[in-house]
Amino acid sequence: MYRNGVPHRILSGALHYFRVHPDLWRDRIRRIADLGLNTIDTYVAWNFHQPREDRAPSFDGWRDLERFIRTVGEEGLDVIVRPGPYICAEWSNGGLPGWITGRDLALRSSDPAFTSALGTWFDDLIPRIAALQASRGGPVVAVQVENEFGSYGDDHAYMRWSRDALTERGIQELLFTADGPTDLMLDGGSLPGTLMAATLGSKPEAARRLLAGRRPEEPFLVAEFWNGWFDHWGKKHHVRGVESAVHTLRGIVADSGSVSIYMAHGGTNFGLWAGANETDGRLEPIVTSYDSDAPIAEDGTLTPKFFAMREVLGAEGPLRSPERMPVLPPARAPLTRRSGLLAGLRAVEPTTTRTAPRPATFEQLGLDAGMVLYTAHPRIPAGTHQLTLSDVRDRALVFVDGSFLGIADADSRAFEVEGTGEVVTVEVLVENLGRINYGPAVGGHKGLLGPVLVDRRTVQGWESVPVALQEWSDTELSEALAADAVPSPGATGCTDAADGSADATTGFAVAQLHVDTPADTFLALPGSRRGFVWVNGFLLGRYWEIGPQVTLYCPAPLLRSGENTVTVLELEQLGKEVELRDRPELGPPEEYIEEFD
């Protein structure tokens, strides 16, 4: 590979601006430079910039992509931009907005309905990247065409459109595609005249031979070297041994090979941006942490893998960054329950509601993430009957007349109810556990997708109310916390998780933390089962007792000197306290190396 006629090797590390607090961008960039790398690559997540169709894309604050790119350049590194629109990345919907995947169109194809929407997005995005190219004095030296398209499809007209969409909007730097090193994937995702790169976790020698056999004139570039892996809820914490990762890295950079270490620093799936996989029809949601066993840990700690890779990469000189950021001392604070689950949710004015014979999907409500509260009023004859949710995506709490009936998911969809011949109130709170980010199921809808039945009879007449947790501000949180403890419509007066009574075990709670000087910390909620945590109004993410992740990383910029408020929305069983820990607990480890056959 050459740059301005001089032999050059790309030594890159993946760092996603949307997974790192903006106040920490420069720190993480410097740590990547200390690793011995000369380039940073980042995806661009369309849904992060434009979660709603009726709002223009945002490029300010945390979404200021241009500021991120300029900061990388100021630190003396090059930038590779991967604008997708599909990014995988264990990110919700692979970066595609829910309002796009909710349409009747062929995703990632030459379908004009898709390319027209994508073209509008690129009209805004790509000129921003083009203005920061090296040819214009900026740090951007390469741009990727689509992303691992050969793992998805073979619409070469779409791939040509994607490449042309970049050049027509001003991209002049190196273009490349990136696919797994198999004939199947390279056939689907590569383009004549565009550099063909590989993505892999092992066996670089075999990949080098395969790519050289197809393109002997091209340099060897591994656009993603998976030196670690991500985690699913309910599974173990994936790690990769230092020696294994270093051995593969040596094989890649041998003979002037170029590489991007994925991830160099993983960061965090803050809010509800974590994606999901699907195996044999079963959803596998991804945890809040995106540590990925990277050489630079989620909190910026320089790991043994960092120092071993630094040696392979030939980095010399002193480190500019401390091995670990300052952390708060361990502490505990009591959780005080403030309002019931459904009472709190009802107290927040929704942006929209929908009443129709069938439940509305998340997509029909314009909701990308969060929950939907469905309500219907069927008459149930006297005796024992079965209430069945035929297709719930992904997990639901079911209530009848304010009494908690059970949890509906892929393994449990039917519940016995006792009827009296009267009309009852059925409430179903459906949670989106994460949109699938890889494979043919990307773009799947969320909500009550199939009929709700009383025995064989379909329940009709539903009110669907979106709960846009990811969009809540301090105003919505305050409304939820201040909700009156009133029973659900039609409640029988029983004490349960829905009615907001004093001894209920779910709902909204707060803890107050005093901080002298803000520093990193790791939140744990012993005794709490499943829910969401906000710190000073910022949605930190989801927690779940099934693990593997136990602590949630809270970076220092989210805290302030003095009093800080932690707000918890617990869906199943509220614990008694919040713990601040001085180290992460990501769960029992399991060695994992991704390989292609």
GROMACS .gro file of N, CA and C in nm, residues 163-249:
model
  261
  163ARG      N    1  -2.136   0.280  -0.395
  163ARG     CA    2  -2.007   0.340  -0.427
  163ARG      C    3  -2.026   0.473  -0.499
  164ASP      N    4  -2.116   0.475  -0.597
  164ASP     CA    5  -2.140   0.599  -0.671
  164ASP      C    6  -2.199   0.707  -0.581
  165ALA      N    7  -2.279   0.667  -0.484
  165ALA     CA    8  -2.339   0.765  -0.393
  165ALA      C    9  -2.231   0.839  -0.314
  166LEU      N   10  -2.121   0.772  -0.286
  166LEU     CA   11  -2.010   0.835  -0.214
  166LEU      C   12  -1.933   0.930  -0.306
  167THR      N   13  -1.896   0.882  -0.423
  167THR     CA   14  -1.815   0.965  -0.513
  167THR      C   15  -1.895   1.086  -0.565
  168GLU      N   16  -2.023   1.066  -0.591
  168GLU     CA   17  -2.104   1.176  -0.641
  168GLU      C   18  -2.122   1.287  -0.537
  169ARG      N   19  -2.102   1.252  -0.411
  169ARG     CA   20  -2.116   1.351  -0.304
  169ARG      C   21  -1.981   1.400  -0.253
  170GLY      N   22  -1.875   1.370  -0.329
  170GLY     CA   23  -1.747   1.434  -0.303
  170GLY      C   24  -1.637   1.349  -0.245
  171ILE      N   25  -1.659   1.217  -0.226
  171ILE     CA   26  -1.553   1.134  -0.171
  171ILE      C   27  -1.450   1.105  -0.279
  172GLN      N   28  -1.322   1.138  -0.250
  172GLN     CA   29  -1.213   1.119  -0.344
  172GLN      C   30  -1.104   1.027  -0.291
  173GLU      N   31  -1.108   0.998  -0.161
  173GLU     CA   32  -1.004   0.915  -0.101
  173GLU      C   33  -1.029   0.767  -0.131
  174LEU      N   34  -0.944   0.683  -0.076
  174LEU     CA   35  -0.952   0.539  -0.099
  174LEU      C   36  -1.089   0.485  -0.060
  175LEU      N   37  -1.149   0.407  -0.151
  175LEU     CA   38  -1.273   0.336  -0.123
  175LEU      C   39  -1.241   0.187  -0.109
  176PHE      N   40  -1.313   0.119  -0.021
  176PHE     CA   41  -1.292  -0.025  -0.005
  176PHE      C   42  -1.420  -0.091   0.042
  177THR      N   43  -1.430  -0.220   0.015
  177THR     CA   44  -1.535  -0.303   0.071
  177THR      C   45  -1.473  -0.393   0.178
  178ALA      N   46  -1.556  -0.449   0.265
  178ALA     CA   47  -1.506  -0.536   0.371
  178ALA      C   48  -1.602  -0.653   0.389
  179ASP      N   49  -1.546  -0.775   0.381
  179ASP     CA   50  -1.628  -0.896   0.392
  179ASP      C   51  -1.549  -1.007   0.457
  180GLY      N   52  -1.621  -1.105   0.509
  180GLY     CA   53  -1.557  -1.224   0.560
  180GLY      C   54  -1.479  -1.295   0.452
  181PRO      N   55  -1.366  -1.361   0.488
  181PRO     CA   56  -1.279  -1.422   0.387
  181PRO      C   57  -1.328  -1.559   0.341
  182THR      N   58  -1.442  -1.559   0.275
  182THR     CA   59  -1.493  -1.680   0.211
  182THR      C   60  -1.537  -1.644   0.069
  183ASP      N   61  -1.538  -1.741  -0.018
  183ASP     CA   62  -1.583  -1.713  -0.155
  183ASP      C   63  -1.726  -1.663  -0.157
  184LEU      N   64  -1.810  -1.722  -0.075
  184LEU     CA   65  -1.951  -1.681  -0.071
  184LEU      C   66  -1.964  -1.533  -0.038
  185MET      N   67  -1.894  -1.489   0.064
  185MET     CA   68  -1.906  -1.350   0.109
  185MET      C   69  -1.838  -1.253   0.013
  186LEU      N   70  -1.722  -1.290  -0.037
  186LEU     CA   71  -1.653  -1.201  -0.130
  186LEU      C   72  -1.727  -1.190  -0.262
  187ASP      N   73  -1.790  -1.296  -0.306
  187ASP     CA   74  -1.870  -1.290  -0.429
  187ASP      C   75  -1.983  -1.189  -0.414
  188GLY      N   76  -2.046  -1.187  -0.295
  188GLY     CA   77  -2.161  -1.099  -0.276
  188GLY      C   78  -2.124  -0.955  -0.248
  189GLY      N   79  -2.010  -0.932  -0.180
  189GLY     CA   80  -1.984  -0.798  -0.130
  189GLY      C   81  -1.876  -0.718  -0.198
  190SER      N   82  -1.796  -0.779  -0.284
  190SER     CA   83  -1.685  -0.705  -0.345
  190SER      C   84  -1.729  -0.637  -0.474
  191LEU      N   85  -1.650  -0.538  -0.515
  191LEU     CA   86  -1.678  -0.461  -0.636
  191LEU      C   87  -1.552  -0.448  -0.720
  192PRO      N   88  -1.559  -0.472  -0.850
  192PRO     CA   89  -1.443  -0.450  -0.937
  192PRO      C   90  -1.396  -0.304  -0.926
  193GLY      N   91  -1.265  -0.285  -0.917
  193GLY     CA   92  -1.211  -0.151  -0.911
  193GLY      C   93  -1.214  -0.087  -0.773
  194THR      N   94  -1.260  -0.162  -0.673
  194THR     CA   95  -1.264  -0.112  -0.535
  194THR      C   96  -1.188  -0.209  -0.446
  195LEU      N   97  -1.097  -0.156  -0.365
  195LEU     CA   98  -1.013  -0.241  -0.280
  195LEU      C   99  -1.099  -0.338  -0.200
  196MET      N  100  -1.057  -0.464  -0.199
  196MET     CA  101  -1.129  -0.570  -0.130
  196MET      C  102  -1.057  -0.601   0.001
  197ALA      N  103  -1.122  -0.575   0.113
  197ALA     CA  104  -1.064  -0.601   0.246
  197ALA      C  105  -1.139  -0.715   0.313
  198ALA      N  106  -1.077  -0.770   0.417
  198ALA     CA  107  -1.134  -0.883   0.489
  198ALA      C  108  -1.169  -0.843   0.631
  199THR      N  109  -1.261  -0.917   0.690
  199THR     CA  110  -1.291  -0.907   0.833
  199THR      C  111  -1.275  -1.047   0.891
  200LEU      N  112  -1.203  -1.058   1.003
  200LEU     CA  113  -1.173  -1.192   1.055
  200LEU      C  114  -1.129  -1.185   1.201
  201GLY      N  115  -1.127  -1.303   1.262
  201GLY     CA  116  -1.076  -1.315   1.398
  201GLY      C  117  -0.958  -1.409   1.409
  202SER      N  118  -0.933  -1.483   1.303
  202SER     CA  119  -0.824  -1.581   1.306
  202SER      C  120  -0.786  -1.618   1.163
  203LYS      N  121  -0.684  -1.701   1.152
  203LYS     CA  122  -0.640  -1.756   1.022
  203LYS      C  123  -0.612  -1.649   0.917
  204PRO      N  124  -0.530  -1.549   0.948
  204PRO     CA  125  -0.503  -1.445   0.849
  204PRO      C  126  -0.427  -1.496   0.727
  205GLU      N  127  -0.347  -1.600   0.745
  205GLU     CA  128  -0.272  -1.653   0.631
  205GLU      C  129  -0.366  -1.707   0.523
  206ALA      N  130  -0.470  -1.778   0.566
  206ALA     CA  131  -0.567  -1.830   0.469
  206ALA      C  132  -0.641  -1.716   0.400
  207ALA      N  133  -0.675  -1.612   0.476
  207ALA     CA  134  -0.743  -1.497   0.416
  207ALA      C  135  -0.652  -1.427   0.316
  208ARG      N  136  -0.525  -1.414   0.351
  208ARG     CA  137  -0.431  -1.349   0.260
  208ARG      C  138  -0.422  -1.425   0.128
  209ARG      N  139  -0.417  -1.558   0.137
  209ARG     CA  140  -0.409  -1.639   0.014
  209ARG      C  141  -0.535  -1.623  -0.070
  210LEU      N  142  -0.651  -1.624  -0.003
  210LEU     CA  143  -0.777  -1.613  -0.077
  210LEU      C  144  -0.788  -1.480  -0.148
  211LEU      N  145  -0.759  -1.371  -0.078
  211LEU     CA  146  -0.770  -1.240  -0.141
  211LEU      C  147  -0.665  -1.220  -0.249
  212ALA      N  148  -0.543  -1.271  -0.226
  212ALA     CA  149  -0.438  -1.258  -0.327
  212ALA      C  150  -0.472  -1.337  -0.452
  213GLY      N  151  -0.540  -1.450  -0.433
  213GLY     CA  152  -0.581  -1.529  -0.549
  213GLY      C  153  -0.682  -1.457  -0.635
  214ARG      N  154  -0.761  -1.372  -0.575
  214ARG     CA  155  -0.861  -1.297  -0.649
  214ARG      C  156  -0.807  -1.162  -0.699
  215ARG      N  157  -0.726  -1.096  -0.615
  215ARG     CA  158  -0.674  -0.964  -0.648
  215ARG      C  159  -0.525  -0.960  -0.618
  216PRO      N  160  -0.441  -1.023  -0.700
  216PRO     CA  161  -0.298  -1.030  -0.668
  216PRO      C  162  -0.230  -0.893  -0.663
  217GLU      N  163  -0.290  -0.795  -0.728
  217GLU     CA  164  -0.228  -0.663  -0.733
  217GLU      C  165  -0.262  -0.576  -0.611
  218GLU      N  166  -0.354  -0.622  -0.525
  218GLU     CA  167  -0.399  -0.538  -0.414
  218GLU      C  168  -0.327  -0.570  -0.283
  219PRO      N  169  -0.308  -0.470  -0.198
  219PRO     CA  170  -0.247  -0.493  -0.067
  219PRO      C  171  -0.344  -0.567   0.025
  220PHE      N  172  -0.289  -0.631   0.126
  220PHE     CA  173  -0.370  -0.707   0.221
  220PHE      C  174  -0.415  -0.614   0.334
  221LEU      N  175  -0.546  -0.597   0.347
  221LEU     CA  176  -0.604  -0.512   0.450
  221LEU      C  177  -0.711  -0.590   0.525
  222VAL      N  178  -0.694  -0.602   0.654
  222VAL     CA  179  -0.797  -0.659   0.741
  222VAL      C  180  -0.872  -0.541   0.803
  223ALA      N  181  -0.992  -0.518   0.755
  223ALA     CA  182  -1.070  -0.401   0.799
  223ALA      C  183  -1.126  -0.419   0.939
  224GLU      N  184  -1.139  -0.543   0.984
  224GLU     CA  185  -1.175  -0.572   1.123
  224GLU      C  186  -1.100  -0.696   1.167
  225PHE      N  187  -1.014  -0.679   1.267
  225PHE     CA  188  -0.952  -0.794   1.334
  225PHE      C  189  -1.018  -0.807   1.471
  226TRP      N  190  -1.098  -0.912   1.487
  226TRP     CA  191  -1.176  -0.930   1.610
  226TRP      C  192  -1.086  -0.990   1.718
  227ASN      N  193  -1.027  -0.902   1.797
  227ASN     CA  194  -0.936  -0.947   1.903
  227ASN      C  195  -1.010  -0.980   2.032
  228GLY      N  196  -1.140  -0.961   2.032
  228GLY     CA  197  -1.226  -0.996   2.143
  228GLY      C  198  -1.365  -1.022   2.088
  229TRP      N  199  -1.466  -1.017   2.175
  229TRP     CA  200  -1.602  -1.044   2.128
  229TRP      C  201  -1.701  -0.980   2.224
  230PHE      N  202  -1.825  -0.973   2.182
  230PHE     CA  203  -1.932  -0.910   2.260
  230PHE      C  204  -2.005  -1.014   2.344
  231ASP      N  205  -2.097  -0.967   2.428
  231ASP     CA  206  -2.168  -1.055   2.520
  231ASP      C  207  -2.319  -1.046   2.501
  232HIS      N  208  -2.386  -1.159   2.529
  232HIS     CA  209  -2.532  -1.165   2.531
  232HIS      C  210  -2.581  -1.180   2.674
  233TRP      N  211  -2.697  -1.122   2.702
  233TRP     CA  212  -2.759  -1.145   2.832
  233TRP      C  213  -2.785  -1.294   2.852
  234GLY      N  214  -2.754  -1.342   2.970
  234GLY     CA  215  -2.780  -1.481   3.004
  234GLY      C  216  -2.670  -1.576   2.965
  235LYS      N  217  -2.563  -1.525   2.902
  235LYS     CA  218  -2.449  -1.608   2.865
  235LYS      C  219  -2.326  -1.562   2.943
  236LYS      N  220  -2.210  -1.618   2.912
  236LYS     CA  221  -2.088  -1.579   2.981
  236LYS      C  222  -2.022  -1.459   2.913
  237HIS      N  223  -1.927  -1.400   2.983
  237HIS     CA  224  -1.851  -1.286   2.933
  237HIS      C  225  -1.740  -1.335   2.842
  238HIS      N  226  -1.745  -1.297   2.716
  238HIS     CA  227  -1.647  -1.346   2.619
  238HIS      C  228  -1.515  -1.271   2.631
  239VAL      N  229  -1.408  -1.348   2.633
  239VAL     CA  230  -1.273  -1.292   2.636
  239VAL      C  231  -1.188  -1.367   2.534
  240ARG      N  232  -1.074  -1.308   2.503
  240ARG     CA  233  -0.976  -1.375   2.417
  240ARG      C  234  -0.839  -1.357   2.478
  241GLY      N  235  -0.768  -1.467   2.494
  241GLY     CA  236  -0.638  -1.464   2.556
  241GLY      C  237  -0.540  -1.374   2.483
  242VAL      N  238  -0.450  -1.315   2.560
  242VAL     CA  239  -0.353  -1.223   2.503
  242VAL      C  240  -0.268  -1.290   2.397
  243GLU      N  241  -0.216  -1.407   2.427
  243GLU     CA  242  -0.128  -1.475   2.331
  243GLU      C  243  -0.200  -1.508   2.201
  244SER      N  244  -0.325  -1.552   2.212
  244SER     CA  245  -0.402  -1.583   2.092
  244SER      C  246  -0.422  -1.459   2.005
  245ALA      N  247  -0.463  -1.348   2.069
  245ALA     CA  248  -0.487  -1.225   1.993
  245ALA      C  249  -0.358  -1.172   1.931
  246VAL      N  250  -0.249  -1.176   2.006
  246VAL     CA  251  -0.122  -1.124   1.956
  246VAL      C  252  -0.069  -1.211   1.842
  247HIS      N  253  -0.087  -1.341   1.853
  247HIS     CA  254  -0.042  -1.431   1.746
  247HIS      C  255  -0.111  -1.397   1.614
  248THR      N  256  -0.244  -1.374   1.619
  248THR     CA  257  -0.316  -1.341   1.497
  248THR      C  258  -0.275  -1.204   1.444
  249LEU      N  259  -0.254  -1.109   1.534
  249LEU     CA  260  -0.211  -0.975   1.492
  249LEU      C  261  -0.077  -0.982   1.419
   0.00000   0.00000   0.00000
